[in-house]
XYZ file of C-alpha atoms in Angstrom:
146
model
C -0.108 0.119 -0.036
C 1.223 3.332 -0.751
C 2.740 5.697 1.916
C 0.068 8.398 1.355
C -2.744 5.838 2.449
C -0.776 4.676 5.521
C -0.164 8.236 6.659
C -3.920 9.235 6.181
C -4.899 6.028 8.033
C -2.704 6.853 11.098
C -3.895 10.559 11.175
C -7.701 9.421 10.849
C -7.157 6.905 13.775
C -5.515 9.513 15.959
C -8.367 12.111 15.099
C -11.238 9.795 15.741
C -11.671 7.170 18.507
C -8.105 7.241 19.849
C -8.117 10.913 19.833
C -11.530 11.279 21.452
C -12.958 12.630 18.248
C -16.520 13.595 17.958
C -19.057 11.058 16.674
C -21.083 11.669 13.648
C -24.630 10.762 12.807
C -25.134 7.056 13.417
C -25.338 4.977 10.200
C -27.446 2.241 12.116
C -29.491 2.121 15.077
C -27.238 2.157 18.234
C -24.011 2.564 16.473
C -21.331 4.811 17.173
C -19.738 6.449 14.044
C -16.548 8.337 13.611
C -15.339 9.793 10.341
C -12.269 11.643 8.904
C -12.027 13.046 5.377
C -8.975 14.765 3.718
C -9.328 15.479 0.015
C -10.460 12.295 -1.870
C -9.674 10.052 1.038
C -12.357 8.950 3.704
C -11.999 6.991 6.955
C -15.079 5.713 8.807
C -15.001 3.653 12.101
C -18.383 2.370 13.158
C -19.052 0.121 16.257
C -21.782 -1.349 18.250
C -21.861 -2.111 21.960
C -19.596 -0.936 24.891
C -18.202 -3.533 27.287
C -18.624 -6.200 24.574
C -18.348 -4.672 21.148
C -17.993 -5.147 17.372
C -17.023 -2.733 14.626
C -15.357 -1.947 11.324
C -12.998 0.711 10.114
C -12.994 1.286 6.186
C -11.210 3.495 3.731
C -12.545 5.001 0.530
C -11.062 6.989 -2.330
C -13.340 9.106 -4.349
C -16.174 7.207 -2.514
C -14.969 3.772 -3.673
C -14.006 1.410 -0.711
C -10.605 -0.209 -0.922
C -9.634 -1.436 2.561
C -11.447 -2.540 5.779
C -10.806 -4.014 9.104
C -13.332 -5.857 11.355
C -12.888 -6.171 15.045
C -14.611 -7.785 18.088
C -13.559 -7.120 21.714
C -14.721 -7.438 25.290
C -13.840 -6.497 28.913
C -12.918 -9.374 31.264
C -12.813 -9.862 35.072
C -14.692 -6.733 35.679
C -11.908 -4.802 34.061
C -11.978 -1.029 33.696
C -9.893 0.612 30.897
C -10.379 4.400 31.516
C -8.466 6.066 28.398
C -5.666 3.322 28.572
C -6.951 1.646 25.258
C -7.276 4.965 23.518
C -3.701 5.832 24.632
C -2.475 2.553 23.225
C -4.450 2.936 20.027
C -3.023 6.569 19.524
C 0.484 4.932 19.136
C -0.544 3.166 16.239
C 2.680 2.126 14.390
C 3.424 2.965 10.644
C 4.629 -0.674 9.861
C 1.338 -2.279 11.307
C -1.366 0.346 11.114
C -4.235 -1.657 12.315
C -4.487 -1.135 16.139
C -1.857 -0.379 18.777
C 1.921 -1.023 19.088
C 3.174 -4.465 19.856
C 3.599 -3.294 23.572
C 2.636 -0.317 25.625
C 2.589 0.273 29.256
C 1.525 2.842 31.645
C 1.315 2.372 35.415
C -0.312 -0.756 36.169
C -1.698 -1.279 32.612
C 0.078 -3.495 29.849
C -1.185 -3.538 26.207
C -0.062 -6.240 23.825
C -0.857 -6.465 20.095
C 0.274 -9.306 17.646
C -0.526 -9.260 14.006
C 0.224 -11.656 11.068
C 0.023 -10.682 7.431
C 0.221 -7.524 5.567
C -1.973 -4.520 4.827
C -3.779 -6.283 2.075
C -4.740 -9.479 4.192
C -4.105 -9.682 8.022
C -5.320 -11.010 11.382
C -4.482 -9.983 14.927
C -5.231 -9.934 18.604
C -4.874 -7.465 21.291
C -5.074 -7.766 25.025
C -4.720 -5.492 28.006
C -3.544 -6.573 31.453
C -3.962 -4.627 34.866
C -1.594 -5.672 37.490
C -0.797 -8.876 35.614
C -4.605 -9.869 35.114
C -6.058 -9.813 31.576
C -8.895 -7.335 31.602
C -9.604 -6.951 27.864
C -9.166 -8.887 24.550
C -9.912 -7.968 20.948
C -9.600 -9.943 17.630
C -9.387 -8.187 14.340
C -8.738 -8.941 10.722
C -8.997 -7.233 7.316
C -7.224 -6.209 4.211
C -8.028 -4.763 0.712
C -11.198 -4.700 -1.046
C -11.526 -5.410 -4.793
């Protein structure tokens, strides 16, 4: 994938959910939708739920979809994340611009993310621990749309 698209995706992620961006009009009943547009590129993140959730991020160029990622996550063991997940996701790496970095910690919290594949076809798993106890997990997958 070209550098322009990766850089756009990273800016979009940092400006929307991870950056506490404002939601736009929901596309479906009960959904939370966030949108970022620059020129001909558009990013939309839409999700359902809260403590247990499912969602999709997608990219368009000139209103033609070309990339998407689905995710499903949940809180475990009565865990509370506060803003820690958003902190981790705001550190999205350029070489794997899907969720957060391979590892990030702050205080008692530890975030881990593993990914297999490339931008055109990938799967991944992220988890968060608080004082060594797993309190969150999320699976995700995606790639190019043709």
